Amino acid sequence: MDVKTVRRWLDGRRPYPRHRSQLADLVGIDQAKIWRAEVPAPPSPQHGGAEIEASYAHRWAVPRSVWQWLFSQAEREIGILVYSGLFLAEDIGILRILAERAHAGVSVRILLGDPNSPHVAERGADEGVDEAMAAKIRNSIVLYQPLREVDGVEIRLHSTVLYASLYCADDDLLVNPHAYGVTASNAPVLHVRRAERDDVASMYAHSFEAVWRSAQSLA
């Protein structure tokens, strides 16, 4: 392996599955005991699927350390697709990580819902929070303001129906699918990793790009 790759492993980036298996065999220790418990070592992906790293019954059950790990290990790009993403906007530590990754050359793209979109109003009604949904987005816009001044960070507003909130960092994605009448924070989260072309993770990545192309830059 390239020395730089090994250094990234030592800095906390998890190796690909085939390398994890070989390393575990080399040192004679079970994979689950080597890498962090909050991002467990998964089984090998099945043909045509994505590698499922972990699943959580609710977004609120995802440890903060997982969010920190996801964004801090990005080396190429970070993408966030939400309506408000208020729980991230209120986390100063996460905002600092996003800024640091942007300063390191990582492309950071954030998609927030247009607070004037009828789809946002409909989602608010579906979740029983009504106008609070648009208010949360406006609050997030204010809280994300410091990031707008960082080179490498771009924020856009979208008016699409949000079937799932996406949190992408290179090949790792946290997918928060939405269910009618259930708030995003109470909906489940899947941590998937791109294992091959046209897998589940790639499909969500393509969806992110489609929304990005249709969105408008935040004025």
PDB file of C-alpha atoms in Angstrom:
ATOM      1  CA  MET A   1       0.000   0.000   0.000  1.00  0.00           C
ATOM      2  CA  ASP A   2       1.023   3.586  -0.579  1.00  0.00           C
ATOM      3  CA  VAL A   3       2.480   5.209   2.536  1.00  0.00           C
ATOM      4  CA  LYS A   4      -0.034   8.078   2.293  1.00  0.00           C
ATOM      5  CA  THR A   5      -2.891   5.579   2.348  1.00  0.00           C
ATOM      6  CA  VAL A   6      -1.552   3.946   5.503  1.00  0.00           C
ATOM      7  CA  ARG A   7      -1.125   7.347   7.119  1.00  0.00           C
ATOM      8  CA  ARG A   8      -4.772   8.110   6.412  1.00  0.00           C
ATOM      9  CA  TRP A   9      -5.678   4.844   8.118  1.00  0.00           C
ATOM     10  CA  LEU A  10      -3.659   5.857  11.157  1.00  0.00           C
ATOM     11  CA  ASP A  11      -5.408   9.248  11.154  1.00  0.00           C
ATOM     12  CA  GLY A  12      -8.784   7.528  11.427  1.00  0.00           C
ATOM     13  CA  ARG A  13      -9.974   6.844   7.875  1.00  0.00           C
ATOM     14  CA  ARG A  14     -11.304   3.308   7.617  1.00  0.00           C
ATOM     15  CA  PRO A  15      -9.775   1.095   4.913  1.00  0.00           C
ATOM     16  CA  TYR A  16     -11.904  -0.493   2.226  1.00  0.00           C
ATOM     17  CA  PRO A  17     -13.441  -3.875   3.186  1.00  0.00           C
ATOM     18  CA  ARG A  18     -10.841  -6.023   1.403  1.00  0.00           C
ATOM     19  CA  HIS A  19      -8.039  -4.176   3.173  1.00  0.00           C
ATOM     20  CA  ARG A  20      -9.762  -4.358   6.558  1.00  0.00           C
ATOM     21  CA  SER A  21     -10.011  -8.117   6.234  1.00  0.00           C
ATOM     22  CA  GLN A  22      -6.354  -8.462   5.286  1.00  0.00           C
ATOM     23  CA  LEU A  23      -5.194  -6.153   8.076  1.00  0.00           C
ATOM     24  CA  ALA A  24      -7.289  -8.022  10.646  1.00  0.00           C
ATOM     25  CA  ASP A  25      -5.759 -11.317   9.492  1.00  0.00           C
ATOM     26  CA  LEU A  26      -2.284  -9.781   9.610  1.00  0.00           C
ATOM     27  CA  VAL A  27      -2.534  -8.683  13.239  1.00  0.00           C
ATOM     28  CA  GLY A  28      -4.785 -11.548  14.332  1.00  0.00           C
ATOM     29  CA  ILE A  29      -7.529  -9.327  15.745  1.00  0.00           C
ATOM     30  CA  ASP A  30     -11.228  -9.295  14.836  1.00  0.00           C
ATOM     31  CA  GLN A  31     -12.224  -6.367  12.614  1.00  0.00           C
ATOM     32  CA  ALA A  32     -14.882  -5.129  15.040  1.00  0.00           C
ATOM     33  CA  LYS A  33     -12.223  -4.717  17.754  1.00  0.00           C
ATOM     34  CA  ILE A  34      -9.932  -2.622  15.540  1.00  0.00           C
ATOM     35  CA  TRP A  35     -12.275  -0.007  14.135  1.00  0.00           C
ATOM     36  CA  ARG A  36     -14.580   2.248  16.046  1.00  0.00           C
ATOM     37  CA  ALA A  37     -17.785   0.777  17.400  1.00  0.00           C
ATOM     38  CA  GLU A  38     -19.926   3.664  16.129  1.00  0.00           C
ATOM     39  CA  VAL A  39     -18.942   2.804  12.548  1.00  0.00           C
ATOM     40  CA  PRO A  40     -18.919  -1.016  12.727  1.00  0.00           C
ATOM     41  CA  ALA A  41     -17.120  -3.268  10.275  1.00  0.00           C
ATOM     42  CA  PRO A  42     -19.773  -4.586   7.870  1.00  0.00           C
ATOM     43  CA  PRO A  43     -20.034  -7.795   5.873  1.00  0.00           C
ATOM     44  CA  SER A  44     -18.900  -7.749   2.263  1.00  0.00           C
ATOM     45  CA  PRO A  45     -21.456  -6.144  -0.084  1.00  0.00           C
ATOM     46  CA  GLN A  46     -23.655  -8.327  -2.200  1.00  0.00           C
ATOM     47  CA  HIS A  47     -23.597  -8.026  -5.964  1.00  0.00           C
ATOM     48  CA  GLY A  48     -25.474  -4.961  -7.153  1.00  0.00           C
ATOM     49  CA  GLY A  49     -25.861  -3.443  -3.690  1.00  0.00           C
ATOM     50  CA  ALA A  50     -24.079  -0.945  -1.527  1.00  0.00           C
ATOM     51  CA  GLU A  51     -22.028  -1.672   1.500  1.00  0.00           C
ATOM     52  CA  ILE A  52     -24.204  -0.946   4.536  1.00  0.00           C
ATOM     53  CA  GLU A  53     -21.923   0.316   7.253  1.00  0.00           C
ATOM     54  CA  ALA A  54     -24.569   0.866   9.924  1.00  0.00           C
ATOM     55  CA  SER A  55     -28.248   1.577  10.499  1.00  0.00           C
ATOM     56  CA  TYR A  56     -29.977   3.695  13.120  1.00  0.00           C
ATOM     57  CA  ALA A  57     -33.644   3.607  14.062  1.00  0.00           C
ATOM     58  CA  HIS A  58     -33.777   7.397  14.320  1.00  0.00           C
ATOM     59  CA  ARG A  59     -31.628  10.307  13.198  1.00  0.00           C
ATOM     60  CA  TRP A  60     -31.437  11.502  16.778  1.00  0.00           C
ATOM     61  CA  ALA A  61     -29.858   8.128  17.661  1.00  0.00           C
ATOM     62  CA  VAL A  62     -26.863   8.728  15.380  1.00  0.00           C
ATOM     63  CA  PRO A  63     -23.946   9.565  17.731  1.00  0.00           C
ATOM     64  CA  ARG A  64     -22.455  13.010  17.277  1.00  0.00           C
ATOM     65  CA  SER A  65     -19.076  11.305  16.824  1.00  0.00           C
ATOM     66  CA  VAL A  66     -20.412   9.692  13.631  1.00  0.00           C
ATOM     67  CA  TRP A  67     -21.345  13.086  12.169  1.00  0.00           C
ATOM     68  CA  GLN A  68     -17.906  14.415  13.128  1.00  0.00           C
ATOM     69  CA  TRP A  69     -16.192  11.381  11.616  1.00  0.00           C
ATOM     70  CA  LEU A  70     -18.215  11.572   8.401  1.00  0.00           C
ATOM     71  CA  PHE A  71     -17.296  15.159   7.589  1.00  0.00           C
ATOM     72  CA  SER A  72     -13.776  15.252   9.022  1.00  0.00           C
ATOM     73  CA  GLN A  73     -12.571  12.286   6.941  1.00  0.00           C
ATOM     74  CA  ALA A  74     -13.689  13.822   3.604  1.00  0.00           C
ATOM     75  CA  GLU A  75     -10.847  14.473   1.188  1.00  0.00           C
ATOM     76  CA  ARG A  76     -12.704  15.425  -2.009  1.00  0.00           C
ATOM     77  CA  GLU A  77     -16.253  16.570  -1.412  1.00  0.00           C
ATOM     78  CA  ILE A  78     -18.989  17.057   1.147  1.00  0.00           C
ATOM     79  CA  GLY A  79     -22.646  17.342   0.192  1.00  0.00           C
ATOM     80  CA  ILE A  80     -25.619  18.071   2.432  1.00  0.00           C
ATOM     81  CA  LEU A  81     -29.197  17.892   1.103  1.00  0.00           C
ATOM     82  CA  VAL A  82     -31.883  18.855   3.629  1.00  0.00           C
ATOM     83  CA  TYR A  83     -34.807  21.155   4.135  1.00  0.00           C
ATOM     84  CA  SER A  84     -33.371  22.923   7.184  1.00  0.00           C
ATOM     85  CA  GLY A  85     -30.503  20.851   8.619  1.00  0.00           C
ATOM     86  CA  LEU A  86     -30.952  22.917  11.753  1.00  0.00           C
ATOM     87  CA  PHE A  87     -29.354  20.315  14.021  1.00  0.00           C
ATOM     88  CA  LEU A  88     -26.101  20.723  12.046  1.00  0.00           C
ATOM     89  CA  ALA A  89     -26.359  24.497  11.729  1.00  0.00           C
ATOM     90  CA  GLU A  90     -26.642  24.769  15.521  1.00  0.00           C
ATOM     91  CA  ASP A  91     -23.534  22.627  16.069  1.00  0.00           C
ATOM     92  CA  ILE A  92     -20.542  24.969  16.155  1.00  0.00           C
ATOM     93  CA  GLY A  93     -18.158  22.011  16.098  1.00  0.00           C
ATOM     94  CA  ILE A  94     -19.662  20.641  12.886  1.00  0.00           C
ATOM     95  CA  LEU A  95     -19.574  24.076  11.252  1.00  0.00           C
ATOM     96  CA  ARG A  96     -15.905  24.338  12.218  1.00  0.00           C
ATOM     97  CA  ILE A  97     -15.183  20.950  10.639  1.00  0.00           C
ATOM     98  CA  LEU A  98     -16.929  21.974   7.413  1.00  0.00           C
ATOM     99  CA  ALA A  99     -14.893  25.185   7.284  1.00  0.00           C
ATOM    100  CA  GLU A 100     -11.655  23.324   7.982  1.00  0.00           C
ATOM    101  CA  ARG A 101     -12.321  20.794   5.236  1.00  0.00           C
ATOM    102  CA  ALA A 102     -13.101  23.617   2.800  1.00  0.00           C
ATOM    103  CA  HIS A 103      -9.819  25.330   3.705  1.00  0.00           C
ATOM    104  CA  ALA A 104      -8.104  21.992   2.979  1.00  0.00           C
ATOM    105  CA  GLY A 105      -9.474  22.000  -0.556  1.00  0.00           C
ATOM    106  CA  VAL A 106     -12.603  19.892  -0.031  1.00  0.00           C
ATOM    107  CA  SER A 107     -15.655  21.041  -2.008  1.00  0.00           C
ATOM    108  CA  VAL A 108     -18.505  21.710   0.439  1.00  0.00           C
ATOM    109  CA  ARG A 109     -22.002  22.020  -1.041  1.00  0.00           C
ATOM    110  CA  ILE A 110     -25.099  22.579   1.064  1.00  0.00           C
ATOM    111  CA  LEU A 111     -28.658  22.393  -0.249  1.00  0.00           C
ATOM    112  CA  LEU A 112     -31.385  23.936   1.908  1.00  0.00           C
ATOM    113  CA  GLY A 113     -35.087  24.022   1.118  1.00  0.00           C
ATOM    114  CA  ASP A 114     -36.519  27.245  -0.251  1.00  0.00           C
ATOM    115  CA  PRO A 115     -38.624  28.490   2.688  1.00  0.00           C
ATOM    116  CA  ASN A 116     -41.154  29.874   0.186  1.00  0.00           C
ATOM    117  CA  SER A 117     -41.523  26.560  -1.652  1.00  0.00           C
ATOM    118  CA  PRO A 118     -44.969  24.899  -1.545  1.00  0.00           C
ATOM    119  CA  HIS A 119     -43.202  21.591  -0.918  1.00  0.00           C
ATOM    120  CA  VAL A 120     -41.716  22.987   2.286  1.00  0.00           C
ATOM    121  CA  ALA A 121     -45.178  24.114   3.409  1.00  0.00           C
ATOM    122  CA  GLU A 122     -46.573  20.683   2.573  1.00  0.00           C
ATOM    123  CA  ARG A 123     -43.815  18.929   4.522  1.00  0.00           C
ATOM    124  CA  GLY A 124     -44.499  21.177   7.499  1.00  0.00           C
ATOM    125  CA  ALA A 125     -48.156  20.245   7.397  1.00  0.00           C
ATOM    126  CA  ASP A 126     -47.359  16.532   6.984  1.00  0.00           C
ATOM    127  CA  GLU A 127     -45.090  16.583  10.031  1.00  0.00           C
ATOM    128  CA  GLY A 128     -47.550  18.618  12.087  1.00  0.00           C
ATOM    129  CA  VAL A 129     -45.237  21.618  12.471  1.00  0.00           C
ATOM    130  CA  ASP A 130     -46.818  23.802   9.766  1.00  0.00           C
ATOM    131  CA  GLU A 131     -45.016  27.181   9.386  1.00  0.00           C
ATOM    132  CA  ALA A 132     -42.272  26.071  11.756  1.00  0.00           C
ATOM    133  CA  MET A 133     -40.601  24.204   8.877  1.00  0.00           C
ATOM    134  CA  ALA A 134     -40.012  27.380   6.868  1.00  0.00           C
ATOM    135  CA  ALA A 135     -38.953  29.174  10.054  1.00  0.00           C
ATOM    136  CA  LYS A 136     -36.357  26.475  10.762  1.00  0.00           C
ATOM    137  CA  ILE A 137     -34.927  26.935   7.268  1.00  0.00           C
ATOM    138  CA  ARG A 138     -34.638  30.700   7.732  1.00  0.00           C
ATOM    139  CA  ASN A 139     -32.939  30.082  11.067  1.00  0.00           C
ATOM    140  CA  SER A 140     -30.477  27.704   9.391  1.00  0.00           C
ATOM    141  CA  ILE A 141     -29.687  30.257   6.691  1.00  0.00           C
ATOM    142  CA  VAL A 142     -28.660  32.698   9.402  1.00  0.00           C
ATOM    143  CA  LEU A 143     -26.589  30.114  11.284  1.00  0.00           C
ATOM    144  CA  TYR A 144     -24.814  28.964   8.100  1.00  0.00           C
ATOM    145  CA  GLN A 145     -23.820  32.574   7.369  1.00  0.00           C
ATOM    146  CA  PRO A 146     -20.183  32.159   8.572  1.00  0.00           C
ATOM    147  CA  LEU A 147     -19.680  29.318   6.070  1.00  0.00           C
ATOM    148  CA  ARG A 148     -20.802  31.506   3.172  1.00  0.00           C
ATOM    149  CA  GLU A 149     -17.645  33.554   3.702  1.00  0.00           C
ATOM    150  CA  VAL A 150     -15.380  30.491   3.353  1.00  0.00           C
ATOM    151  CA  ASP A 151     -13.870  29.732  -0.043  1.00  0.00           C
ATOM    152  CA  GLY A 152     -14.931  26.317  -1.238  1.00  0.00           C
ATOM    153  CA  VAL A 153     -18.355  26.425   0.423  1.00  0.00           C
ATOM    154  CA  GLU A 154     -21.494  27.015  -1.647  1.00  0.00           C
ATOM    155  CA  ILE A 155     -25.060  27.069  -0.393  1.00  0.00           C
ATOM    156  CA  ARG A 156     -28.111  26.775  -2.643  1.00  0.00           C
ATOM    157  CA  LEU A 157     -31.873  26.703  -2.110  1.00  0.00           C
ATOM    158  CA  HIS A 158     -33.943  23.947  -3.707  1.00  0.00           C
ATOM    159  CA  SER A 159     -37.680  23.583  -4.290  1.00  0.00           C
ATOM    160  CA  THR A 160     -37.873  19.826  -4.760  1.00  0.00           C
ATOM    161  CA  VAL A 161     -39.847  17.208  -2.894  1.00  0.00           C
ATOM    162  CA  LEU A 162     -37.367  15.846  -0.368  1.00  0.00           C
ATOM    163  CA  TYR A 163     -37.762  12.086  -0.239  1.00  0.00           C
ATOM    164  CA  ALA A 164     -34.558  11.663   1.803  1.00  0.00           C
ATOM    165  CA  SER A 165     -32.055  13.945   3.469  1.00  0.00           C
ATOM    166  CA  LEU A 166     -28.528  13.153   2.329  1.00  0.00           C
ATOM    167  CA  TYR A 167     -25.203  13.715   4.062  1.00  0.00           C
ATOM    168  CA  CYS A 168     -22.326  12.801   1.728  1.00  0.00           C
ATOM    169  CA  ALA A 169     -18.572  12.712   2.299  1.00  0.00           C
ATOM    170  CA  ASP A 170     -16.586  11.167  -0.556  1.00  0.00           C
ATOM    171  CA  ASP A 171     -17.833   7.568  -0.795  1.00  0.00           C
ATOM    172  CA  ASP A 172     -19.728   7.556   2.518  1.00  0.00           C
ATOM    173  CA  LEU A 173     -23.344   8.665   2.791  1.00  0.00           C
ATOM    174  CA  LEU A 174     -25.797   8.963   5.656  1.00  0.00           C
ATOM    175  CA  VAL A 175     -29.273   8.593   4.167  1.00  0.00           C
ATOM    176  CA  ASN A 176     -32.261   9.811   6.200  1.00  0.00           C
ATOM    177  CA  PRO A 177     -35.369   8.590   4.307  1.00  0.00           C
ATOM    178  CA  HIS A 178     -38.589  10.398   5.126  1.00  0.00           C
ATOM    179  CA  ALA A 179     -41.915   8.833   6.078  1.00  0.00           C
ATOM    180  CA  TYR A 180     -45.300  10.520   6.015  1.00  0.00           C
ATOM    181  CA  GLY A 181     -46.231  12.015   9.360  1.00  0.00           C
ATOM    182  CA  VAL A 182     -42.790  11.346  10.838  1.00  0.00           C
ATOM    183  CA  THR A 183     -40.298  14.118  11.539  1.00  0.00           C
ATOM    184  CA  ALA A 184     -36.864  13.739   9.945  1.00  0.00           C
ATOM    185  CA  SER A 185     -35.241  13.507  13.377  1.00  0.00           C
ATOM    186  CA  ASN A 186     -37.398  10.501  14.219  1.00  0.00           C
ATOM    187  CA  ALA A 187     -36.923   8.744  10.854  1.00  0.00           C
ATOM    188  CA  PRO A 188     -34.231   6.085  10.352  1.00  0.00           C
ATOM    189  CA  VAL A 189     -30.727   6.629   8.995  1.00  0.00           C
ATOM    190  CA  LEU A 190     -28.623   4.282   6.875  1.00  0.00           C
ATOM    191  CA  HIS A 191     -24.880   4.649   6.514  1.00  0.00           C
ATOM    192  CA  VAL A 192     -23.984   3.341   3.062  1.00  0.00           C
ATOM    193  CA  ARG A 193     -20.727   3.337   1.173  1.00  0.00           C
ATOM    194  CA  ARG A 194     -20.130   3.254  -2.547  1.00  0.00           C
ATOM    195  CA  ALA A 195     -18.787  -0.186  -3.347  1.00  0.00           C
ATOM    196  CA  GLU A 196     -19.327  -0.339  -7.093  1.00  0.00           C
ATOM    197  CA  ARG A 197     -20.908   1.617  -9.932  1.00  0.00           C
ATOM    198  CA  ASP A 198     -24.702   1.971  -9.947  1.00  0.00           C
ATOM    199  CA  ASP A 199     -25.103   0.767  -6.369  1.00  0.00           C
ATOM    200  CA  VAL A 200     -27.487   2.275  -3.814  1.00  0.00           C
ATOM    201  CA  ALA A 201     -25.004   4.888  -2.612  1.00  0.00           C
ATOM    202  CA  SER A 202     -24.283   5.968  -6.182  1.00  0.00           C
ATOM    203  CA  MET A 203     -28.010   6.330  -6.847  1.00  0.00           C
ATOM    204  CA  TYR A 204     -28.371   8.753  -3.958  1.00  0.00           C
ATOM    205  CA  ALA A 205     -25.253  10.622  -5.096  1.00  0.00           C
ATOM    206  CA  HIS A 206     -26.829  11.061  -8.538  1.00  0.00           C
ATOM    207  CA  SER A 207     -29.995  12.328  -6.859  1.00  0.00           C
ATOM    208  CA  PHE A 208     -27.967  14.928  -4.970  1.00  0.00           C
ATOM    209  CA  GLU A 209     -26.417  16.151  -8.232  1.00  0.00           C
ATOM    210  CA  ALA A 210     -29.840  16.428  -9.882  1.00  0.00           C
ATOM    211  CA  VAL A 211     -31.149  18.612  -7.057  1.00  0.00           C
ATOM    212  CA  TRP A 212     -27.953  20.686  -7.075  1.00  0.00           C
ATOM    213  CA  ARG A 213     -28.345  21.471 -10.782  1.00  0.00           C
ATOM    214  CA  SER A 214     -31.917  22.682 -10.278  1.00  0.00           C
ATOM    215  CA  ALA A 215     -31.205  24.762  -7.171  1.00  0.00           C
ATOM    216  CA  GLN A 216     -30.561  28.487  -6.952  1.00  0.00           C
ATOM    217  CA  SER A 217     -27.588  30.105  -5.236  1.00  0.00           C
ATOM    218  CA  LEU A 218     -28.409  31.654  -1.891  1.00  0.00           C
ATOM    219  CA  ALA A 219     -28.559  35.420  -2.425  1.00  0.00           C
TER     220      ALA A 219
END
